Coordinates of N, CA and C in Angstrom, one line a residue:
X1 N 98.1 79.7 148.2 CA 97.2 79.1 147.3 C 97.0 80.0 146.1
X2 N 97.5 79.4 144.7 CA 97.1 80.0 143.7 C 95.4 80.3 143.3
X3 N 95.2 81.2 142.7 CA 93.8 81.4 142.1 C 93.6 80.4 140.8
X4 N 93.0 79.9 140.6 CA 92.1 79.0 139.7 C 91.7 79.8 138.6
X5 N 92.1 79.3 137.2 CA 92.5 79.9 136.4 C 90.8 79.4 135.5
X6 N 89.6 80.3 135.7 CA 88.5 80.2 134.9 C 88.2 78.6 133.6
X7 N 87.7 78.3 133.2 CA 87.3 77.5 132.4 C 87.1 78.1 131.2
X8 N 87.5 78.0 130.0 CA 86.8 78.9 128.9 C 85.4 78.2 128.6
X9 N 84.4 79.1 128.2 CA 82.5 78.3 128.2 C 83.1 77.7 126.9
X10 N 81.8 77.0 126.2 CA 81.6 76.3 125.4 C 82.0 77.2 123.8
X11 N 81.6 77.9 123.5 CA 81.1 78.9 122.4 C 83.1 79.1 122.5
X12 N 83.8 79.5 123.7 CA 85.4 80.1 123.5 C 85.7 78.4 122.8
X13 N 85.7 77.5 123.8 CA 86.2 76.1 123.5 C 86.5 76.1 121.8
X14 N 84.9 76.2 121.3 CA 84.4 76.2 119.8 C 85.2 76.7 118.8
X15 N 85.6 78.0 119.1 CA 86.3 79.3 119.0 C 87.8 78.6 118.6
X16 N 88.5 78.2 119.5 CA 89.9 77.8 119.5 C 90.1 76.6 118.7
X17 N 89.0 75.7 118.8 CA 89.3 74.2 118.1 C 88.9 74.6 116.8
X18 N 87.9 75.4 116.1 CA 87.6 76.3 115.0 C 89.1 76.4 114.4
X19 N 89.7 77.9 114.6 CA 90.6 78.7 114.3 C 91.8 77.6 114.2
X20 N 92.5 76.6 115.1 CA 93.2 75.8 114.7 C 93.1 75.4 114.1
X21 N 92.0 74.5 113.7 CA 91.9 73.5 112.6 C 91.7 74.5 111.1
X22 N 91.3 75.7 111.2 CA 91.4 76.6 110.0 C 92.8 77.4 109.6
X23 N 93.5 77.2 110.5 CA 94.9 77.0 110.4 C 95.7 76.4 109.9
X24 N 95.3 75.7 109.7 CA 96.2 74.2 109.0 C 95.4 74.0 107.8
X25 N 94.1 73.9 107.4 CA 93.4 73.2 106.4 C 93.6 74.4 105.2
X26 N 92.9 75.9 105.9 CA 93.0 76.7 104.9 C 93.8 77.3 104.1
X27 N 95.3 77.0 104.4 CA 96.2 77.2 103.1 C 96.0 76.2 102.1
X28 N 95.9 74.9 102.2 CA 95.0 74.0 101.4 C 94.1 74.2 100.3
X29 N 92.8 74.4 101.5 CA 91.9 75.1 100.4 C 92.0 76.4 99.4
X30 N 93.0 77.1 100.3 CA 92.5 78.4 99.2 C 93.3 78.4 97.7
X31 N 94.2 77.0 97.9 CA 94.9 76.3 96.7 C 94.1 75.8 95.6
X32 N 93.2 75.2 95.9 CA 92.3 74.3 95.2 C 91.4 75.6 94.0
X33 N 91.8 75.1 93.2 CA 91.1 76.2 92.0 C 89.9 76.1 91.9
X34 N 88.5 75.2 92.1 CA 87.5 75.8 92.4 C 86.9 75.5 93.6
X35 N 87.8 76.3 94.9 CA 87.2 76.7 96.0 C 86.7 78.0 96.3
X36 N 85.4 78.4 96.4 CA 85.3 79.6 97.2 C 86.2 80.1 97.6
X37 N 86.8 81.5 98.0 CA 87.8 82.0 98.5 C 87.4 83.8 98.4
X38 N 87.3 84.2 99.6 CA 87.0 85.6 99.7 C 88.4 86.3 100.5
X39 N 88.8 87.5 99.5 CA 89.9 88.1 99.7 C 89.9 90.0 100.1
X40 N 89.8 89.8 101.7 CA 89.8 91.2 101.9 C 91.6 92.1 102.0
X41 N 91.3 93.3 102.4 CA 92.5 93.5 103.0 C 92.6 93.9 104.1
X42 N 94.4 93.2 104.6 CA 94.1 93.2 106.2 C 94.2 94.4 106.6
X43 N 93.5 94.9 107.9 CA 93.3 96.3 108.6 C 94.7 96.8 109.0
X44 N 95.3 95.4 109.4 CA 96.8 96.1 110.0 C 98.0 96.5 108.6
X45 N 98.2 95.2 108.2 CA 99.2 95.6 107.0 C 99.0 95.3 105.7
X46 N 97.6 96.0 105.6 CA 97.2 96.4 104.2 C 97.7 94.9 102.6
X47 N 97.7 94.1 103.3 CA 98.0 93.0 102.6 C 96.8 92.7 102.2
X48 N 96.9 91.7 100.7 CA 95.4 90.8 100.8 C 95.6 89.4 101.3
X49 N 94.2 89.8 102.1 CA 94.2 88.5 103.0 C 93.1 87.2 102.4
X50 N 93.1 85.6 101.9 CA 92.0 85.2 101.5 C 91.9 84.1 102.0
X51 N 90.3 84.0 102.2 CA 90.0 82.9 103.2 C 88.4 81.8 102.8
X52 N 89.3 80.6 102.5 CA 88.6 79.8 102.0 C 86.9 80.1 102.6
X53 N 86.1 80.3 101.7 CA 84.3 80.9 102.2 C 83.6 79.0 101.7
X54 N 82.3 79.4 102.1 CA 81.5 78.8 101.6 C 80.1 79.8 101.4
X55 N 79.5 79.9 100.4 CA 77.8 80.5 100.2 C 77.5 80.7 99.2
X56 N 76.7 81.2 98.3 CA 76.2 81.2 97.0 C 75.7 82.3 96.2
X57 N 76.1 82.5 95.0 CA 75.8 84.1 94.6 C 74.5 83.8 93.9
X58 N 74.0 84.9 94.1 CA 72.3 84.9 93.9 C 72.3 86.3 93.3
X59 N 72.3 86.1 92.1 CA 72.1 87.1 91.0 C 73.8 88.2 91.1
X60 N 73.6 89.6 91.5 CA 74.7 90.3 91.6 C 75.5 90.4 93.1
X61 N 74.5 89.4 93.8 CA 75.1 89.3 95.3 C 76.4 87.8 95.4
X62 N 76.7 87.7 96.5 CA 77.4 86.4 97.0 C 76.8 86.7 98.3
X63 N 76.4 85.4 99.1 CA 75.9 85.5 99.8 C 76.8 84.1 101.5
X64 N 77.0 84.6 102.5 CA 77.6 83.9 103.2 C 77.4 84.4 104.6
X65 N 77.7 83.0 105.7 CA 77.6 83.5 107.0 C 79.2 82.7 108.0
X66 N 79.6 84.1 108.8 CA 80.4 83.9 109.2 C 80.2 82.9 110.5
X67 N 80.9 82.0 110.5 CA 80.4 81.5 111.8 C 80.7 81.9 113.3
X68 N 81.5 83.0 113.2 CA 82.0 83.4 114.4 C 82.0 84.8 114.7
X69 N 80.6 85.3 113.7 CA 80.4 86.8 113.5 C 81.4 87.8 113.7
X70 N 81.6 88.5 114.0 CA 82.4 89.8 114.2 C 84.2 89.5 115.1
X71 N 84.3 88.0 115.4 CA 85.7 87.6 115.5 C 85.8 86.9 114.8
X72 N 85.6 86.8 113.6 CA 86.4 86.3 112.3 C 87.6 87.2 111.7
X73 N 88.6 87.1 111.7 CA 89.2 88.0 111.0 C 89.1 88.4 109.8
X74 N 88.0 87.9 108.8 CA 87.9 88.6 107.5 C 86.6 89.3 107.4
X75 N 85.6 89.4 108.6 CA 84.8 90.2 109.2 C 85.4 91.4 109.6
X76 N 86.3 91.7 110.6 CA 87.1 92.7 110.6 C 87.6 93.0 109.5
X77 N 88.4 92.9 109.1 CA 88.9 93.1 107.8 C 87.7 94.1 106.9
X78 N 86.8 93.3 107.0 CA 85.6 94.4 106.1 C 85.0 95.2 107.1
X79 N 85.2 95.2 108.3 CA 84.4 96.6 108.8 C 85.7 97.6 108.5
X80 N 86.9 97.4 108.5 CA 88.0 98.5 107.9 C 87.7 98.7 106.9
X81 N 88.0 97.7 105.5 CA 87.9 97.7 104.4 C 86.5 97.2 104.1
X82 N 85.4 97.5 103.0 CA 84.0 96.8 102.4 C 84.7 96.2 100.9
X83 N 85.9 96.6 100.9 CA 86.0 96.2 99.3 C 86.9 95.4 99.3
X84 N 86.4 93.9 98.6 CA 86.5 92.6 98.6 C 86.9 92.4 97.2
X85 N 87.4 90.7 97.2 CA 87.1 90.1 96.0 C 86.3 88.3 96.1
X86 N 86.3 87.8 95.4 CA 85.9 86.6 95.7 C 85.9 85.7 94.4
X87 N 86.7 84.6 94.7 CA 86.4 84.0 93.6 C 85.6 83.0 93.5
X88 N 84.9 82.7 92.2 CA 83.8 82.0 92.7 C 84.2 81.0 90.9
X89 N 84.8 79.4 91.4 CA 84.4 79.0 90.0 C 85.7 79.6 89.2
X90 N 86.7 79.9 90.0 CA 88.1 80.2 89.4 C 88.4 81.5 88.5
X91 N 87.3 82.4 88.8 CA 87.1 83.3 88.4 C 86.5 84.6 89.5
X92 N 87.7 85.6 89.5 CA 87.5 86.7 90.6 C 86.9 87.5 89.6
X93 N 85.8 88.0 91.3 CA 85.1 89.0 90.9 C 85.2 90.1 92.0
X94 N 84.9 91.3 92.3 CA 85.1 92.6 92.5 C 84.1 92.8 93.4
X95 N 84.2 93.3 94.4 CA 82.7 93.9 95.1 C 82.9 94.7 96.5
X96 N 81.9 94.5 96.4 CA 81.8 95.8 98.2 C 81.2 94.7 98.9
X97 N 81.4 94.2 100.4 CA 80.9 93.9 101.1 C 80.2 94.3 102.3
X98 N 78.8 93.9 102.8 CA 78.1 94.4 103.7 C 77.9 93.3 104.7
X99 N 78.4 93.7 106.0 CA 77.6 93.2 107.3 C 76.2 93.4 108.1
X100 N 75.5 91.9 107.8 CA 74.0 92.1 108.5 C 73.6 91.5 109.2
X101 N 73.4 92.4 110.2 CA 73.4 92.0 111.7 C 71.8 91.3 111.9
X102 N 70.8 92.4 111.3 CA 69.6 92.0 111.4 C 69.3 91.0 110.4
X103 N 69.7 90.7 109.7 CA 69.4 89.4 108.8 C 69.4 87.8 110.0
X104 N 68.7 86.8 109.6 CA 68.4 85.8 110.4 C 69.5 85.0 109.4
X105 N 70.8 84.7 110.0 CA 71.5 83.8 109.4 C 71.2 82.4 109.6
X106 N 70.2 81.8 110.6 CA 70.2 80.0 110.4 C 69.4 80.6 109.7
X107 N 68.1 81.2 108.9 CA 67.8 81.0 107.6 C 68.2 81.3 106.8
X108 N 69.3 82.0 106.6 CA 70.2 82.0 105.3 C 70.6 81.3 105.0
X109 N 71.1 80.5 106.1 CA 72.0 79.1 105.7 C 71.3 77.9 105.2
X110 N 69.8 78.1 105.5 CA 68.9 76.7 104.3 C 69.5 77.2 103.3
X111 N 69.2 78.7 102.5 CA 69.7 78.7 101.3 C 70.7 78.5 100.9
X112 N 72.0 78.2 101.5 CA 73.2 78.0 101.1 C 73.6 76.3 101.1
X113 N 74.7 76.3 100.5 CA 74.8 75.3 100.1 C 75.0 74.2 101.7
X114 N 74.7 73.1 101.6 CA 73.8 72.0 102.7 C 75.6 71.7 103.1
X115 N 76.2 71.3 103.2 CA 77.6 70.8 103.6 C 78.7 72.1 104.0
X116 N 78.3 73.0 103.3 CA 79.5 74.3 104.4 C 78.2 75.1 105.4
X117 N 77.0 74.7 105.2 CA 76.0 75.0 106.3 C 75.8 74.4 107.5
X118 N 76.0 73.4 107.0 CA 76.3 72.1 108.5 C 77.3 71.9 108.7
X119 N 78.6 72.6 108.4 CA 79.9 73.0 109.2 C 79.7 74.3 110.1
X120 N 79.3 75.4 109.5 CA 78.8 76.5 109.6 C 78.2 76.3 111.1
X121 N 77.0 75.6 111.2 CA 76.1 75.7 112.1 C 76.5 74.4 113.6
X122 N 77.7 73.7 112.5 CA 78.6 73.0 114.1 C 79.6 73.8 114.9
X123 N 80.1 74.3 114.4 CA 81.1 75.1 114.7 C 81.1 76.3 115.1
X124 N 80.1 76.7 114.5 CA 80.0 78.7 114.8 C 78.8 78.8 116.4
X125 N 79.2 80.3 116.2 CA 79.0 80.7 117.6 C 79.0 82.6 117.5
X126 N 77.5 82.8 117.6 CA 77.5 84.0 117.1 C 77.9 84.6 115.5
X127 N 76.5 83.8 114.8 CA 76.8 83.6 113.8 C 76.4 85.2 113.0
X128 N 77.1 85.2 111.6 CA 76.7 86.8 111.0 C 76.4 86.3 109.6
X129 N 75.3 87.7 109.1 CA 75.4 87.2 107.3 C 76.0 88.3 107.1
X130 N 76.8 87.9 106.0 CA 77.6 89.0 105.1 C 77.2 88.9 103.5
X131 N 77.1 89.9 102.7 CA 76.4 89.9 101.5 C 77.5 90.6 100.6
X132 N 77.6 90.1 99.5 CA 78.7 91.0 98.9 C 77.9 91.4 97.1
X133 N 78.0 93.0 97.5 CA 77.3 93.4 96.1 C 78.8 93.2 94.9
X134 N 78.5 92.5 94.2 CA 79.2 92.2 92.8 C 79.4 93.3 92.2
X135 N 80.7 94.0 92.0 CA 80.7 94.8 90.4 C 80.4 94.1 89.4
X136 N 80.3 92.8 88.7 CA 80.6 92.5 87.5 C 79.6 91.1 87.6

């Protein structure tokens, strides 16, 4: 008799059907000239990596939440690297990024824009805010 091979919980399920479908759409988006798009570099091979975002810059910040906190790959990406870019509006901008754990991301995401918040909050699972201070 073979062993029985676990069920993945709900939140892994989330996780997989997430990541595929952001597989296929996000070369797409990050095409589209005024899409959000935050560009770190990757930990392994130092490439830049950019990944269609949604959130809203509020003064010298950009502000966003990951939906899959700290297994997002452009979460990693910034605990290696903090220095980002983002373009916002077809125009990149330069910054340092910070991960905040203690910050309450379902209330950051009222402030963010209502349609990548209600993807955000379908989809994610162990959610994080990330803040990115603007050089410019």
């Amino acid at each position: 008799m073979t062993p029985r091979t676990p069920r993945p919980s709900r939140a892994e399920r989330k996780y997989r059907i997430a990541t595929a479908f952001q597989r296929r759409i996000n070369p797409v988006l990050r095409r589209l000239p005024l899409q959000t798009v935050l560009e770190t570099t990757g930990r392994v091979s130092g490439l830049p990596r950019r990944t269609p975002v949604g959130g809203r810059r509020t003064g010298d910040s950009f502000w966003l939440v990951s939906e899959f906190g700290e297994r997002s790959q452009y979460v990693r990406n910034i605990q290696a690297d903090p220095r980002v870019r983002v373009r916002l509006r077809g125009r990149w901008h330069t910054g340092t990024a910070h991960l905040l754990p203690d910050d309450d991301p379902v209330a950051r995401l009222r402030a963010l824009p209502r349609f990548n918040s209600a993807a955000v909050r379908a989809l994610g699972a162990g959610l994080l805010t990330v803040r990115v201070d603007l050089d410019d």
